[in-house]
mmCIF file of C-alpha atoms in Angstrom:
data_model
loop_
_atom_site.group_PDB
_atom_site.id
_atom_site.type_symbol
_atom_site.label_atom_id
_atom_site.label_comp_id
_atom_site.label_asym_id
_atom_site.label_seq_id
_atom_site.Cartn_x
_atom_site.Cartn_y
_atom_site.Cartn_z
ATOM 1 C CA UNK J 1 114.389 104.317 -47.329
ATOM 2 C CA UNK J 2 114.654 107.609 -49.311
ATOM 3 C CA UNK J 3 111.583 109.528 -50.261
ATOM 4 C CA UNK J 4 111.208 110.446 -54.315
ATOM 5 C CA UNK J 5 110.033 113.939 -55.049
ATOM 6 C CA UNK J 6 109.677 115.284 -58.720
ATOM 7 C CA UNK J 7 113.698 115.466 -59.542
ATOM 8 C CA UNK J 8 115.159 115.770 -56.206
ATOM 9 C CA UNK J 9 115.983 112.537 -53.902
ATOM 10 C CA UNK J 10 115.585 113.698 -50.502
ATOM 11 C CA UNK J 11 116.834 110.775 -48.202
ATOM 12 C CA UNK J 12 115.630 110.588 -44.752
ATOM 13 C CA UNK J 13 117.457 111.931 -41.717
ATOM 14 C CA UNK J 14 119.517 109.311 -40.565
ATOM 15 C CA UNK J 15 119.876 106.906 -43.067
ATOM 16 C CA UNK J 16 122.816 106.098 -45.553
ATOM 17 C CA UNK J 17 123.326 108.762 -48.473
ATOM 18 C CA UNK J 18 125.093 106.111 -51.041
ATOM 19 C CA UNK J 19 127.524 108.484 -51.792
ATOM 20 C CA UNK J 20 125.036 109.781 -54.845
ATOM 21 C CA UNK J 21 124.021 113.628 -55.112
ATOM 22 C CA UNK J 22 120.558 114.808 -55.712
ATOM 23 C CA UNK J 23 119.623 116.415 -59.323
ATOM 24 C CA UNK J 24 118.127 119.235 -59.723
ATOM 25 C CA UNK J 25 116.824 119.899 -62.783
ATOM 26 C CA UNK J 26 118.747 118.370 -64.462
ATOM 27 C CA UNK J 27 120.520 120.272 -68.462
ATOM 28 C CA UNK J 28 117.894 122.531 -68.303
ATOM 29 C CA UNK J 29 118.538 124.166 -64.815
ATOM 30 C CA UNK J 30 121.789 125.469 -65.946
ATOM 31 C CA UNK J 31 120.630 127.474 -68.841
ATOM 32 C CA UNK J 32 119.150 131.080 -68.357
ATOM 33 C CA UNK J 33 115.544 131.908 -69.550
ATOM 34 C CA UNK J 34 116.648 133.130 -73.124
ATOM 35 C CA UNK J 35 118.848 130.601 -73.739
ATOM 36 C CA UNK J 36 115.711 127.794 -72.549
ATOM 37 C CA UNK J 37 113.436 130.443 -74.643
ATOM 38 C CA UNK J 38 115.129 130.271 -77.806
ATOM 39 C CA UNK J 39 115.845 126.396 -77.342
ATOM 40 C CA UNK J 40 112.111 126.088 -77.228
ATOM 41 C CA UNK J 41 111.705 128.071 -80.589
ATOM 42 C CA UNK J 42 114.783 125.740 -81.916
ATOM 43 C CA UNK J 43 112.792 123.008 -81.167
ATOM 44 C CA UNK J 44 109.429 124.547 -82.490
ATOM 45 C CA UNK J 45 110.929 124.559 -85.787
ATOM 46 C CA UNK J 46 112.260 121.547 -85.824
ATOM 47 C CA UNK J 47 109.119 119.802 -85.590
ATOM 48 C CA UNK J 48 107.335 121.927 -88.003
ATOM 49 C CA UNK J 49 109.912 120.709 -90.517
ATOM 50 C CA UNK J 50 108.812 117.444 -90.137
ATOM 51 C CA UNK J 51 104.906 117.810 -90.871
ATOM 52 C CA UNK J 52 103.644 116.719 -94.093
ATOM 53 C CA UNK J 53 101.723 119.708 -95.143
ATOM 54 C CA UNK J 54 98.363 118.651 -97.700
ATOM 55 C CA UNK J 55 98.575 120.096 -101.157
ATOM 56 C CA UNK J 56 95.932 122.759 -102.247
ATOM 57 C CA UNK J 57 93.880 120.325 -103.471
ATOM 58 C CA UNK J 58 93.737 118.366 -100.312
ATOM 59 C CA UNK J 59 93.364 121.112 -98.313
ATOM 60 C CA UNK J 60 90.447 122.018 -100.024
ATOM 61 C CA UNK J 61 88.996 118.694 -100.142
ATOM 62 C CA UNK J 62 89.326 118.684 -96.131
ATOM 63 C CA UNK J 63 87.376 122.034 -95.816
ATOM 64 C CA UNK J 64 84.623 121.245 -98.132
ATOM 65 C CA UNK J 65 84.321 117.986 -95.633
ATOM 66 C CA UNK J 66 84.248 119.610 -92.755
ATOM 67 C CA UNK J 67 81.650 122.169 -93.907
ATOM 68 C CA UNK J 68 79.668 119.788 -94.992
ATOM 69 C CA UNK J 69 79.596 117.541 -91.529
ATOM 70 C CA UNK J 70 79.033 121.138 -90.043
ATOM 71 C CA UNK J 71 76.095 121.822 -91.853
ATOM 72 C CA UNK J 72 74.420 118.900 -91.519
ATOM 73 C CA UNK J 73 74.762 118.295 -87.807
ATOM 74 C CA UNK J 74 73.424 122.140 -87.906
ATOM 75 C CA UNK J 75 70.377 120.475 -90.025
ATOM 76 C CA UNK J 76 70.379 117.430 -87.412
ATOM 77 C CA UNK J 77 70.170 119.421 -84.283
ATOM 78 C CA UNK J 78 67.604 121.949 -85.890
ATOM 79 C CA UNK J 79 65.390 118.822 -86.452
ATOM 80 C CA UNK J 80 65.303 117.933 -82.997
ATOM 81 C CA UNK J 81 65.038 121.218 -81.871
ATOM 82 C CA UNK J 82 62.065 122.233 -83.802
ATOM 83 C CA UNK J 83 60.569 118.747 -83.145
ATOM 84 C CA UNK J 84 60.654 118.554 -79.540
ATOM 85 C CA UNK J 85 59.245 122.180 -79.278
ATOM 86 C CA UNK J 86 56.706 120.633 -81.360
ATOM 87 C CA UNK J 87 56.362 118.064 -79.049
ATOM 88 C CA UNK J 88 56.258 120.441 -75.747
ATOM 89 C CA UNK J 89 53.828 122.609 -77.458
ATOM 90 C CA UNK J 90 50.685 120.122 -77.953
ATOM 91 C CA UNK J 91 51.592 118.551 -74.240
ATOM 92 C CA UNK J 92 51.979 121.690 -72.601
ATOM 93 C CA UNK J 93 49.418 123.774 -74.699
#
């Protein structure tokens, strides 16, 4: 019976190895940190590439929602707030 760890097979003393060696790290391990650094950066733009950035008229659409939805949950929470102080005021005196 072998014993699985993150990326490394560590089999137990004794037993049968299978002939197989254990990976570590795999394509990644063999690069140095600039290399895995500018990879990361290589990759980073890749993916920005594929967004589908809104138009300007979108994008403004968007922000007048979400200011909207801000400012009344502001109005919402003001409500309560001013109601239960209300409320604690006339039981509390």
């Amino acid at each position: 019976m072998t014993e699985i760890t993150d990326t490394t097979e560590v089999p137990e003393p004794g037993g049968s190895s299978e002939g197989k060696k254990p990976r570590k790290g795999g394509k990644r391990a063999k690069k140095g940190p600039l290399a895995r650094l500018a990879l990361f950066y290589r990759q980073i733009i890749a993916e920005l590439r594929k967004v589908v950035w809104p138009t300007r008229q979108q994008l403004s659409t968007y922000t007048s929602v979400v200011i909207v939805f801000v400012i009344i949950i502001i109005a919402l929470v003001f409500v309560i707030d001013y109601g239960l102080t209300e409320v604690m005021k006339h039981v509390f005196g």
